[in-house]
Short mmCIF file of C-alpha atoms in Angstrom, two decimals:
data_model
loop_
_atom_site.label_atom_id
_atom_site.label_comp_id
_atom_site.label_asym_id
_atom_site.label_seq_id
_atom_site.Cartn_x
_atom_site.Cartn_y
_atom_site.Cartn_z
CA MET A 155 -8.02 -73.09 -48.28
CA ILE A 156 -8.26 -70.16 -50.83
CA CYS A 157 -7.91 -66.35 -49.54
CA ILE A 158 -11.33 -64.27 -49.83
CA GLN A 159 -7.64 -61.77 -51.10
CA CYS A 160 -6.58 -62.34 -53.27
CA GLY A 161 -7.88 -65.96 -54.18
CA ALA A 162 -4.80 -68.03 -54.21
CA THR A 163 -4.95 -71.73 -53.10
CA VAL A 164 -3.12 -71.77 -49.34
CA PRO A 165 -2.90 -73.57 -46.67
CA GLU A 166 -4.56 -73.49 -43.29
CA ASP A 167 -2.45 -71.05 -41.43
CA ALA A 168 -3.19 -67.14 -40.04
CA TYR A 169 -1.78 -65.48 -42.76
CA CYS A 170 -1.82 -65.62 -46.45
CA PRO A 171 1.80 -66.76 -48.17
CA VAL A 172 0.56 -64.32 -51.54
CA CYS A 173 -0.89 -62.04 -50.34
CA GLY A 174 -0.43 -61.22 -46.50
CA SER A 175 -3.68 -61.43 -44.98
CA ASP A 176 -4.79 -62.40 -41.24
CA LEU A 177 -6.73 -65.67 -42.10
CA LYS A 178 -7.80 -66.37 -38.83
CA LEU A 179 -11.43 -65.29 -39.17
CA GLN A 180 -11.96 -67.49 -42.25
CA THR A 181 -10.11 -70.40 -40.36
CA LEU A 182 -12.52 -70.23 -38.36
CA ALA A 183 -15.42 -70.32 -39.97
CA CYS A 184 -13.95 -73.58 -42.06
CA HIS A 185 -14.19 -75.43 -39.27
CA LEU A 186 -17.39 -73.96 -38.37
CA SER A 187 -18.52 -74.85 -42.04
CA ASN A 188 -17.19 -78.57 -41.13
CA GLN A 189 -18.23 -78.87 -38.20
CA PHE A 190 -21.92 -78.32 -39.32
CA TYR A 191 -21.59 -80.37 -41.62
CA ASN A 192 -20.71 -83.54 -40.52
CA GLN A 193 -23.19 -83.39 -37.90
CA GLY A 194 -25.78 -82.47 -41.36
CA LEU A 195 -25.14 -85.93 -42.20
CA ASP A 196 -25.23 -87.57 -39.28
CA LYS A 197 -28.94 -86.26 -39.29
CA ALA A 198 -29.26 -87.29 -43.11
CA GLN A 199 -27.71 -90.46 -42.13
CA ILE A 200 -30.62 -92.17 -39.44
CA ARG A 201 -33.41 -90.22 -42.01
CA ASP A 202 -33.39 -86.61 -39.94
CA LEU A 203 -33.90 -85.27 -42.98
CA SER A 204 -35.60 -81.59 -41.78
CA GLY A 205 -33.31 -81.55 -38.99
CA ALA A 206 -29.86 -82.32 -41.96
CA ILE A 207 -30.98 -79.18 -43.97
CA SER A 208 -31.41 -76.86 -41.24
CA LEU A 209 -27.62 -77.91 -40.01
CA LEU A 210 -26.28 -77.88 -43.83
CA ARG A 211 -27.74 -74.54 -45.40
CA GLN A 212 -26.06 -72.85 -41.93
CA SER A 213 -22.65 -75.02 -43.10
CA LEU A 214 -23.12 -72.77 -46.61
CA LYS A 215 -23.50 -69.51 -43.86
CA TYR A 216 -20.14 -69.74 -43.39
CA ASN A 217 -18.32 -71.61 -46.44
CA LYS A 218 -20.73 -70.89 -49.36
CA ARG A 219 -17.84 -73.06 -51.08
CA ASN A 220 -17.92 -76.04 -48.61
CA ILE A 221 -19.00 -78.91 -51.88
CA HIS A 222 -19.09 -81.37 -49.40
CA ALA A 223 -21.50 -79.54 -47.34
CA ARG A 224 -23.87 -78.56 -50.75
CA ASN A 225 -23.45 -81.60 -53.00
CA LEU A 226 -25.58 -83.78 -49.81
CA LEU A 227 -27.75 -80.52 -48.93
CA GLY A 228 -29.05 -81.51 -52.97
CA LEU A 229 -29.26 -84.89 -52.32
CA VAL A 230 -32.30 -84.55 -48.96
CA TYR A 231 -33.93 -82.42 -50.71
CA TYR A 232 -33.79 -84.72 -53.32
CA GLU A 233 -34.43 -87.62 -51.02
CA THR A 234 -38.21 -84.57 -50.79
CA GLY A 235 -38.82 -84.20 -53.80
CA GLU A 236 -37.95 -81.06 -54.27
CA ALA A 237 -35.53 -82.23 -57.28
CA VAL A 238 -35.19 -78.27 -58.66
CA SER A 239 -33.83 -77.05 -55.36
CA ALA A 240 -31.28 -80.03 -55.36
CA LEU A 241 -30.58 -79.80 -59.13
CA SER A 242 -29.40 -75.90 -58.07
CA GLU A 243 -27.49 -76.99 -55.37
CA TRP A 244 -25.69 -80.04 -58.10
CA VAL A 245 -25.16 -76.66 -60.78
CA ILE A 246 -24.13 -74.04 -58.06
CA SER A 247 -21.56 -76.51 -56.86
CA LYS A 248 -19.57 -77.30 -60.15
CA ASN A 249 -20.15 -73.75 -61.36
CA ILE A 250 -17.90 -73.55 -58.18
CA LYS A 251 -15.50 -76.63 -58.49
CA PRO A 252 -15.66 -78.37 -62.30
CA ASP A 253 -13.57 -80.83 -62.26
CA ASP A 254 -13.49 -83.90 -59.98
CA ASN A 255 -17.26 -83.19 -58.85
CA ILE A 256 -19.26 -85.46 -57.73
CA ALA A 257 -21.93 -82.79 -58.76
CA SER A 258 -21.47 -84.21 -62.02
CA GLU A 259 -22.83 -87.82 -62.25
CA TYR A 260 -26.04 -86.69 -59.82
CA ILE A 261 -26.83 -83.92 -62.34
CA GLU A 262 -26.19 -86.98 -65.66
CA ASN A 263 -27.86 -89.03 -63.89
CA LEU A 264 -30.95 -87.05 -63.34
CA GLN A 265 -30.74 -85.55 -66.97
CA ALA A 266 -30.58 -88.53 -68.17
CA ASP A 267 -34.29 -90.13 -67.54
CA PRO A 268 -36.05 -86.74 -69.48
CA GLU A 269 -39.43 -88.49 -68.29
CA LYS A 270 -38.44 -89.04 -64.94
CA LEU A 271 -37.62 -85.53 -64.65
CA ASP A 272 -41.03 -84.49 -66.57
CA GLN A 273 -42.42 -85.95 -63.47
CA ILE A 274 -41.20 -84.31 -61.18
CA ASN A 275 -41.85 -80.83 -63.16
CA ASP A 276 -45.55 -82.50 -63.95
CA SER A 277 -46.26 -83.03 -60.07
CA ILE A 278 -45.03 -79.05 -59.27
CA LYS A 279 -46.87 -77.94 -61.44
CA LYS A 280 -49.83 -79.76 -60.33
CA TYR A 281 -49.55 -79.38 -56.39
CA ASN A 282 -49.70 -75.44 -57.39
CA THR A 283 -52.58 -76.34 -58.84
CA ALA A 284 -54.32 -78.50 -56.07
CA LEU A 285 -53.27 -76.02 -53.52
CA GLY A 286 -55.30 -72.94 -55.59
CA CYS A 287 -57.83 -75.51 -55.31
CA CYS A 288 -57.75 -75.42 -51.88
CA ARG A 289 -57.28 -71.68 -51.55
CA ASP A 290 -60.93 -72.06 -53.59
CA GLY A 291 -62.45 -73.82 -51.74
CA ASN A 292 -62.63 -77.68 -54.01
CA GLU A 293 -61.17 -79.66 -51.61
CA ASP A 294 -62.54 -83.19 -53.36
CA ILE A 295 -61.05 -82.06 -56.39
CA ALA A 296 -57.68 -81.32 -54.32
CA SER A 297 -57.24 -84.68 -52.79
CA ILE A 298 -57.85 -86.75 -56.40
CA GLN A 299 -54.57 -83.83 -57.51
CA LEU A 300 -52.87 -84.91 -54.38
CA LYS A 301 -53.01 -88.47 -54.46
CA LYS A 302 -51.52 -88.52 -58.60
CA ILE A 303 -49.43 -86.35 -57.39
CA LEU A 304 -48.11 -89.00 -54.52
CA ARG A 305 -48.38 -91.56 -57.45
CA GLN A 306 -45.91 -89.36 -59.95
CA ASN A 307 -44.00 -88.28 -56.99
CA PRO A 308 -43.88 -90.42 -53.61
CA ARG A 309 -40.83 -88.37 -52.09
CA LEU A 310 -42.66 -84.69 -52.43
CA ILE A 311 -43.16 -84.10 -47.88
CA LYS A 312 -45.39 -80.64 -49.13
CA ALA A 313 -48.44 -83.24 -50.34
CA TYR A 314 -48.20 -85.18 -48.11
CA HIS A 315 -48.82 -82.60 -46.00
CA LEU A 316 -51.68 -80.87 -47.62
CA LEU A 317 -53.33 -84.37 -48.29
CA ALA A 318 -53.82 -84.76 -44.34
CA LEU A 319 -54.63 -81.17 -43.91
CA ILE A 320 -57.89 -81.40 -46.54
CA LEU A 321 -58.41 -84.92 -44.19
CA LEU A 322 -58.01 -83.35 -40.61
CA LYS A 323 -60.51 -80.75 -41.78
CA ASN A 324 -62.98 -83.81 -43.21
CA LYS A 325 -62.16 -85.93 -39.96
CA ASP A 326 -60.69 -88.36 -41.57
CA TYR A 327 -58.29 -89.19 -39.03
CA LYS A 328 -57.98 -92.56 -39.41
CA GLN A 329 -56.77 -91.10 -43.87
CA ALA A 330 -55.04 -88.97 -42.27
CA ARG A 331 -52.79 -91.07 -39.46
CA LYS A 332 -51.28 -93.48 -43.06
CA VAL A 333 -50.46 -90.90 -44.62
CA LEU A 334 -49.25 -88.49 -42.23
CA ARG A 335 -46.77 -92.33 -41.69
CA LYS A 336 -45.58 -92.51 -45.54
CA ALA A 337 -44.17 -88.75 -44.78
CA ALA A 338 -42.70 -89.70 -41.51
CA LYS A 339 -40.74 -92.38 -43.50
CA ILE A 340 -38.81 -89.98 -45.57
CA ASP A 341 -38.50 -87.50 -42.99
CA LYS A 342 -38.73 -88.98 -39.18
CA THR A 343 -39.00 -85.43 -37.85
CA ASN A 344 -40.41 -83.11 -39.63
CA SER A 345 -41.84 -80.65 -37.58
CA THR A 346 -45.58 -80.35 -39.63
CA THR A 347 -45.43 -83.87 -39.49
CA LEU A 348 -45.51 -84.03 -35.83
CA ARG A 349 -47.54 -81.34 -35.45
CA PHE A 350 -50.35 -83.02 -37.45
CA LEU A 351 -49.83 -86.14 -35.63
CA LYS A 352 -50.01 -84.62 -31.84
CA GLU A 353 -53.33 -82.44 -33.48
CA ILE A 354 -54.44 -86.17 -34.28
CA ASP A 355 -53.98 -87.84 -31.42
CA GLU A 356 -54.89 -84.74 -29.12
CA GLN A 357 -58.43 -86.29 -31.10
CA THR A 358 -58.90 -89.57 -31.60
CA GLY A 359 -57.02 -90.05 -27.99
CA THR A 360 -54.50 -92.76 -28.71
CA VAL A 361 -51.03 -91.94 -29.72
CA THR A 362 -49.46 -92.84 -33.25
CA SER A 363 -46.19 -94.89 -33.14
CA LEU A 364 -43.53 -93.91 -35.58
CA ASP A 365 -41.62 -97.44 -34.83
CA ASN A 366 -41.31 -100.24 -37.63
CA ARG A 367 -39.52 -102.43 -36.19
CA ARG A 368 -40.81 -106.22 -35.45
CA ARG A 369 -43.04 -106.94 -32.97
CA PHE A 370 -43.24 -109.62 -30.19
CA PRO A 371 -45.10 -112.57 -30.97
CA TRP A 372 -46.72 -112.26 -27.98
CA GLN A 373 -47.72 -109.04 -28.57
CA LYS A 374 -50.81 -108.80 -30.80
CA THR A 375 -51.85 -106.03 -32.64
CA GLU A 376 -55.30 -104.98 -33.89
CA LYS A 377 -56.08 -106.73 -36.38
CA GLU A 378 -54.44 -110.02 -34.84
CA GLU A 379 -56.66 -113.07 -33.65
CA LYS A 380 -55.38 -115.69 -31.08
CA LEU A 381 -54.87 -119.40 -32.47
CA PRO A 382 -55.80 -123.08 -30.26
CA SER A 383 -53.08 -124.39 -28.58
CA ASP A 384 -52.47 -128.17 -30.53
CA ARG A 385 -53.52 -129.31 -26.95
CA GLU A 386 -57.16 -127.14 -27.54
CA MET A 387 -57.27 -128.48 -30.87
CA ALA A 388 -57.19 -132.01 -30.16
CA SER A 389 -59.27 -132.20 -27.64
CA ALA A 390 -61.66 -130.55 -29.46
CA GLU A 391 -61.76 -133.15 -32.16
CA ALA A 392 -62.31 -136.38 -29.12
CA GLN A 393 -64.97 -134.29 -29.18
CA THR A 394 -67.22 -133.95 -32.25
CA VAL A 395 -68.38 -136.75 -33.14
CA ILE A 396 -68.54 -138.17 -36.98
CA GLN A 397 -71.61 -138.79 -37.86
CA PRO A 398 -73.24 -141.45 -40.59
CA VAL A 399 -73.63 -140.35 -44.35
CA SER A 400 -76.90 -142.06 -45.81
CA PHE A 401 -76.73 -143.13 -49.26
CA ARG A 402 -80.80 -143.85 -51.40
CA GLU A 403 -80.90 -144.89 -55.12
CA THR A 404 -82.61 -142.24 -57.50
CA SER A 405 -83.52 -142.62 -61.08
CA ALA A 406 -82.01 -140.72 -64.03
CA PHE A 407 -84.94 -138.44 -64.67
CA ALA A 408 -84.38 -137.35 -61.56
CA GLY A 409 -80.57 -136.72 -61.85
CA THR A 410 -80.40 -135.12 -64.50
CA VAL A 411 -83.57 -132.54 -62.92
CA ASN A 412 -81.10 -131.80 -59.70
CA ILE A 413 -78.44 -131.43 -62.28
CA ILE A 414 -80.70 -128.59 -64.02
CA ILE A 415 -82.33 -127.43 -60.85
CA GLY A 416 -77.98 -127.23 -59.53
CA VAL A 417 -77.35 -124.95 -62.79
CA PHE A 418 -79.96 -122.66 -62.21
CA LEU A 419 -79.52 -121.46 -58.84
CA GLY A 420 -75.65 -121.75 -59.93
CA VAL A 421 -76.38 -118.94 -62.53
CA LEU A 422 -79.44 -117.66 -60.18
CA LEU A 423 -76.71 -116.56 -57.25
CA ALA A 424 -73.51 -115.81 -59.31
CA CYS A 425 -76.42 -113.27 -61.14
CA VAL A 426 -76.42 -112.48 -57.16
CA LEU A 427 -73.12 -111.73 -56.35
CA ALA A 428 -71.38 -110.27 -59.39
CA VAL A 429 -74.38 -107.92 -60.62
CA PRO A 430 -74.05 -106.50 -57.28
CA ALA A 431 -70.48 -105.98 -57.25
CA VAL A 432 -70.44 -105.16 -61.18
CA ARG A 433 -72.50 -102.31 -60.15
CA GLN A 434 -70.10 -101.19 -57.51
CA GLN A 435 -67.61 -100.83 -60.25
CA ILE A 436 -69.57 -98.88 -62.39
CA ASN A 437 -70.87 -96.50 -60.12
CA ARG A 438 -67.00 -96.29 -59.11
CA ASN A 439 -65.70 -95.76 -62.34
CA ALA A 440 -68.40 -93.39 -63.53
CA ASP A 441 -67.96 -91.09 -60.09
CA GLU A 442 -64.12 -91.49 -60.65
CA ARG A 443 -64.65 -90.00 -64.14
CA ILE A 444 -66.93 -87.55 -63.30
CA LEU A 445 -64.22 -86.30 -60.51
CA GLU A 446 -61.64 -86.07 -63.60
CA TYR A 447 -64.08 -84.15 -64.99
CA SER A 448 -64.29 -82.23 -62.48
CA THR A 449 -60.37 -81.61 -61.99
CA ASN A 450 -60.40 -80.75 -65.91
CA ILE A 451 -63.09 -78.61 -65.33
CA SER A 452 -61.63 -76.46 -62.64
CA VAL A 453 -58.16 -76.54 -64.43
CA GLN A 454 -59.61 -75.37 -67.81
CA GLU A 455 -61.64 -72.75 -65.31
CA LYS A 456 -58.68 -71.13 -63.73
CA ARG A 457 -56.92 -71.00 -67.45
CA VAL A 458 -59.48 -69.06 -68.75
CA GLU A 459 -59.37 -66.69 -65.58
CA GLU A 460 -56.31 -66.03 -66.14
CA LEU A 461 -56.34 -64.80 -69.83
CA GLU A 462 -59.04 -62.71 -69.28
CA ARG A 463 -57.35 -61.17 -66.49
CA GLN A 464 -54.85 -60.70 -69.01
CA ILE A 465 -56.98 -59.53 -71.86
CA ALA A 466 -58.12 -57.29 -69.49
CA ASP A 467 -54.83 -55.99 -67.81
CA SER A 468 -53.95 -55.92 -72.21
CA ASN A 469 -56.96 -53.57 -72.19
CA ASN A 470 -56.12 -51.47 -69.62
CA THR A 471 -52.56 -50.78 -70.91
CA VAL A 472 -53.79 -50.67 -74.23
CA GLU A 473 -56.64 -47.92 -73.42
CA SER A 474 -53.81 -46.10 -71.15
CA ALA A 475 -51.25 -45.82 -74.25
CA LYS A 476 -54.15 -44.25 -76.19
CA ASN A 477 -54.88 -41.97 -73.27
CA GLN A 478 -51.33 -40.81 -73.20
CA ILE A 479 -50.90 -40.58 -76.79
CA SER A 480 -53.50 -38.06 -76.07
CA THR A 481 -53.01 -35.84 -73.94
CA ALA A 482 -49.02 -36.08 -75.86
CA GLU A 483 -51.03 -34.84 -78.56
CA GLU A 484 -52.45 -32.25 -76.96
CA GLN A 485 -50.17 -30.87 -75.44
CA VAL A 486 -47.82 -30.74 -78.72
CA LYS A 487 -50.56 -28.98 -80.26
CA LEU A 488 -50.70 -26.04 -76.92
CA TYR A 489 -47.31 -25.97 -77.36
CA GLU A 490 -47.18 -25.38 -81.50
CA ASN A 491 -50.15 -22.37 -80.62
CA LEU A 492 -47.93 -20.96 -78.37
CA ILE A 493 -44.62 -20.83 -80.61
CA LYS A 494 -46.63 -19.52 -83.43
CA ALA A 495 -48.12 -16.67 -80.65
CA ASN A 496 -44.68 -16.13 -80.55
CA GLN A 497 -43.88 -15.83 -83.89
CA ALA A 498 -47.04 -13.89 -84.42
CA TYR A 499 -45.51 -11.37 -81.86
CA GLN A 500 -41.82 -10.67 -83.49
CA THR A 501 -43.88 -10.03 -86.42
CA ASN A 502 -45.93 -7.10 -85.02
CA ASN A 503 -48.74 -9.72 -85.94
CA PHE A 504 -50.29 -9.27 -82.58
CA ASP A 505 -53.82 -9.63 -83.23
CA GLY A 506 -52.90 -13.45 -84.83
CA ALA A 507 -50.66 -13.76 -81.27
CA MET A 508 -53.83 -12.50 -79.19
CA THR A 509 -55.92 -15.04 -81.22
CA LEU A 510 -53.58 -17.72 -80.73
CA LEU A 511 -52.87 -17.49 -77.33
CA SER A 512 -57.09 -16.66 -76.50
CA GLY A 513 -57.35 -21.15 -77.74
CA ILE A 514 -54.75 -22.32 -74.65
CA ASP A 515 -55.36 -23.48 -71.98
CA SER A 516 -52.55 -21.89 -69.35
CA SER A 517 -53.00 -24.97 -66.77
CA LYS A 518 -51.73 -27.32 -69.34
CA LEU A 519 -48.78 -26.17 -69.59
CA SER A 520 -45.51 -26.60 -67.87
CA VAL A 521 -43.80 -24.23 -65.20
CA GLU A 522 -41.79 -23.55 -68.27
CA GLY A 523 -44.27 -23.18 -71.33
CA ILE A 524 -46.21 -20.83 -68.32
CA THR A 525 -43.85 -18.46 -67.61
CA LEU A 526 -43.49 -17.40 -71.96
CA TYR A 527 -47.50 -17.56 -71.99
CA ASN A 528 -47.18 -15.63 -69.74
CA ALA A 529 -44.76 -13.31 -71.31
CA ILE A 530 -45.89 -13.16 -74.33
CA TYR A 531 -49.45 -13.28 -73.25
CA ASN A 532 -48.71 -9.54 -71.32
CA ALA A 533 -46.98 -8.05 -73.97
CA VAL A 534 -49.49 -8.87 -76.98
CA VAL A 535 -52.84 -7.79 -74.33
CA GLU A 536 -51.16 -3.80 -74.34
CA GLN A 537 -50.24 -3.49 -77.95
CA VAL A 538 -53.76 -5.85 -79.43
CA TYR A 539 -55.87 -3.41 -76.30
CA GLN A 540 -54.55 -0.04 -77.99
CA GLN A 541 -54.98 -1.10 -81.78
CA TYR A 542 -58.71 -2.20 -81.18
CA PHE A 543 -59.80 0.53 -79.05
CA THR A 544 -57.63 2.81 -81.97
CA GLN A 545 -59.63 0.91 -84.87
CA GLY A 546 -63.22 1.21 -82.89
CA VAL A 547 -62.39 5.32 -82.82
CA ASP A 548 -61.98 5.32 -86.21
CA PHE A 549 -64.36 3.43 -87.42
CA TYR A 550 -67.07 5.33 -84.99
CA ASN A 551 -66.09 9.00 -86.19
CA GLN A 552 -65.79 7.33 -90.86
CA GLY A 553 -69.80 6.83 -88.97
CA LEU A 554 -69.68 2.62 -89.66
CA TYR A 555 -70.67 1.78 -85.81
CA SER A 556 -71.26 -2.31 -86.21
CA GLN A 557 -67.76 -2.16 -87.22
CA ALA A 558 -67.03 -0.13 -83.84
CA VAL A 559 -68.94 -1.67 -81.88
CA GLN A 560 -67.47 -5.49 -83.79
CA VAL A 561 -63.54 -3.96 -82.80
CA LEU A 562 -64.66 -1.55 -79.07
CA GLU A 563 -66.65 -5.28 -77.97
CA LYS A 564 -62.98 -7.29 -78.79
CA ALA A 565 -60.70 -3.99 -76.48
CA ARG A 566 -63.92 -4.61 -73.46
CA GLN A 567 -63.30 -8.04 -73.54
CA ILE A 568 -59.28 -7.37 -72.27
CA ASN A 569 -60.40 -4.12 -70.14
CA SER A 570 -63.80 -3.33 -68.79
CA GLN A 571 -63.25 -1.30 -66.42
CA ASP A 572 -62.18 1.71 -69.36
CA TYR A 573 -64.09 3.95 -69.44
CA ASN A 574 -63.13 5.57 -73.33
CA VAL A 575 -64.31 1.62 -74.48
CA LEU A 576 -67.39 1.34 -72.62
CA THR A 577 -68.20 5.63 -73.92
CA TYR A 578 -67.59 4.90 -77.89
CA LEU A 579 -68.89 1.33 -77.13
CA ALA A 580 -72.58 2.69 -75.96
CA HIS A 581 -72.96 5.01 -78.73
CA SER A 582 -71.95 3.44 -81.59
CA CYS A 583 -74.41 1.13 -80.35
CA ARG A 584 -76.84 3.92 -79.70
CA LEU A 585 -76.20 5.09 -82.87
CA GLY A 586 -76.23 1.43 -84.95
CA GLY A 587 -79.56 1.24 -83.73
CA ASP A 588 -79.38 -1.12 -81.11
CA THR A 589 -80.86 0.45 -78.01
CA GLU A 590 -81.23 -3.27 -75.10
CA LYS A 591 -76.62 -3.38 -75.98
CA ALA A 592 -76.48 0.54 -75.84
CA ILE A 593 -78.23 0.58 -72.48
CA ALA A 594 -76.12 -2.38 -71.58
CA ALA A 595 -73.21 -0.45 -72.06
CA PHE A 596 -74.19 2.63 -70.12
CA ASN A 597 -75.14 0.26 -67.25
CA GLU A 598 -71.87 -0.74 -67.41
CA ILE A 599 -70.78 2.94 -67.54
CA ILE A 600 -72.43 3.73 -63.70
CA ALA A 601 -71.54 0.32 -61.99
CA ASN A 602 -67.41 1.19 -62.73
CA TYR A 603 -68.60 4.88 -61.96
CA PRO A 604 -70.51 5.52 -59.56
CA ASP A 605 -71.95 9.06 -57.78
CA THR A 606 -69.52 10.56 -60.36
CA ARG A 607 -70.33 12.94 -63.29
CA ARG A 608 -69.46 10.14 -65.97
CA ALA A 609 -72.92 7.82 -64.41
CA ILE A 610 -74.60 10.54 -64.58
CA VAL A 611 -74.22 11.13 -67.73
CA ALA A 612 -74.94 8.26 -68.42
CA GLN A 613 -78.80 7.67 -67.50
CA GLN A 614 -79.38 10.74 -68.53
CA TYR A 615 -78.89 8.92 -72.09
CA ILE A 616 -80.48 5.46 -70.77
CA ASN A 617 -83.83 7.47 -69.85
CA LEU A 618 -83.74 8.87 -73.35
CA LEU A 619 -83.67 5.80 -75.04
CA ASN A 620 -86.04 4.32 -72.45
CA SER A 621 -87.86 6.96 -73.98
CA GLY A 622 -87.59 6.54 -77.62
CA TYR A 623 -85.52 9.25 -78.51
CA SER A 624 -83.73 8.83 -82.00
CA GLY A 625 -82.14 11.82 -82.35
CA SER A 626 -77.99 12.69 -82.25
CA TYR A 627 -76.11 15.11 -80.23
CA ASP A 628 -72.93 17.81 -81.65
CA ASN A 629 -70.33 16.03 -79.15
CA PRO A 630 -71.67 13.66 -77.82
CA ILE A 631 -68.68 11.80 -76.52
CA VAL A 632 -67.27 14.09 -73.24
CA GLU A 633 -64.82 13.23 -71.15
CA GLU A 634 -66.94 13.74 -67.73
CA GLN A 635 -64.74 13.66 -64.35
#
């Protein structure tokens, strides 16, 4: 026994002589593992493979290093057609105990016949294909595929069960019983086999016997016929009267004619008997070829669907990647403009900073980006506003009304509530000849400052403009409260 604490090989004792660990529970687990192994061995010897698998798995739960239980579990798996599971158990066993382990011989024998191993692997792949055909409703194709699988791997219990299930669905209870009897020869107590047989017995009203012992002479089977005794044969012979045979002479010509007629009748009889059989054989071969082609077509269609699905997934991945790249490029451009706006603000280029900030969608920025954007915007907007307003007033005083309108419009976009900006904008439009914009600016003053002197003056200018007055005033810009 190997100590689970230090890994030392120790005799079965209460304590480890190397590290002093208490080994009572480990010893008990090893005893239980051996007990389950012995029970599993008994089950395997009477071909109760399902019970053997359950007990051997329980044995390995208590002691995963039980080499005998693991090797026997591999043998039972191999006996049920599960070569891959068997090989896995033997490989684990060999890794646990590399030397003096019969699992090495099992692996070598299995690998020594690569053709057989390929057949087993191919049978597993075909079984998965047949299972997919059943799910798609193609039971006929799956049935043909399963029969081929059982010719390649006649111990694959799962294939017997699936074939029997298809036959049960088609209510072919006789063939299903035959298939399940073959499965029962491999594993007598398999729960799935017994459950399917019980279903057949309930549907047919007969009990399926799995006893293969020889029957006594007086026990007749369904196909046995009662043979006559010697006394009955002698009595029949005594009652049989042999009639005399009469002969008559015939000519040579008549004999030749009889021979020709006999040959003709023989050829005709051969044609009558042989042609239907040949036709049936041709039809049977044609049906088998058609089913085989249908199976191949179904398999190819599944492969095409799988490839199309993979292509669609690839296209979706490419499209997603393109969208991510586009989003990333947009994000990079936004942050580049934000950095440029910050640089323009640092160099007192407030106009350039404002232009860059106006082209940035702050909703697409991160939390840190929005914080930086708001800080720059709040610092720049006041400076830019004062700059626009001062330039507009200067242009107005110089009589450059169109330039004044352009600059004051920018200031109004920043703050549309400032009376001074609206007043200079309205008079610049009025003196520049743009009556419609002037009236609109005066209306904004009225809307922002109702019931004030400012609104009254603005209304007076609107009335004058509507009446067609085009003159000028001395000091038109008057701060009216």
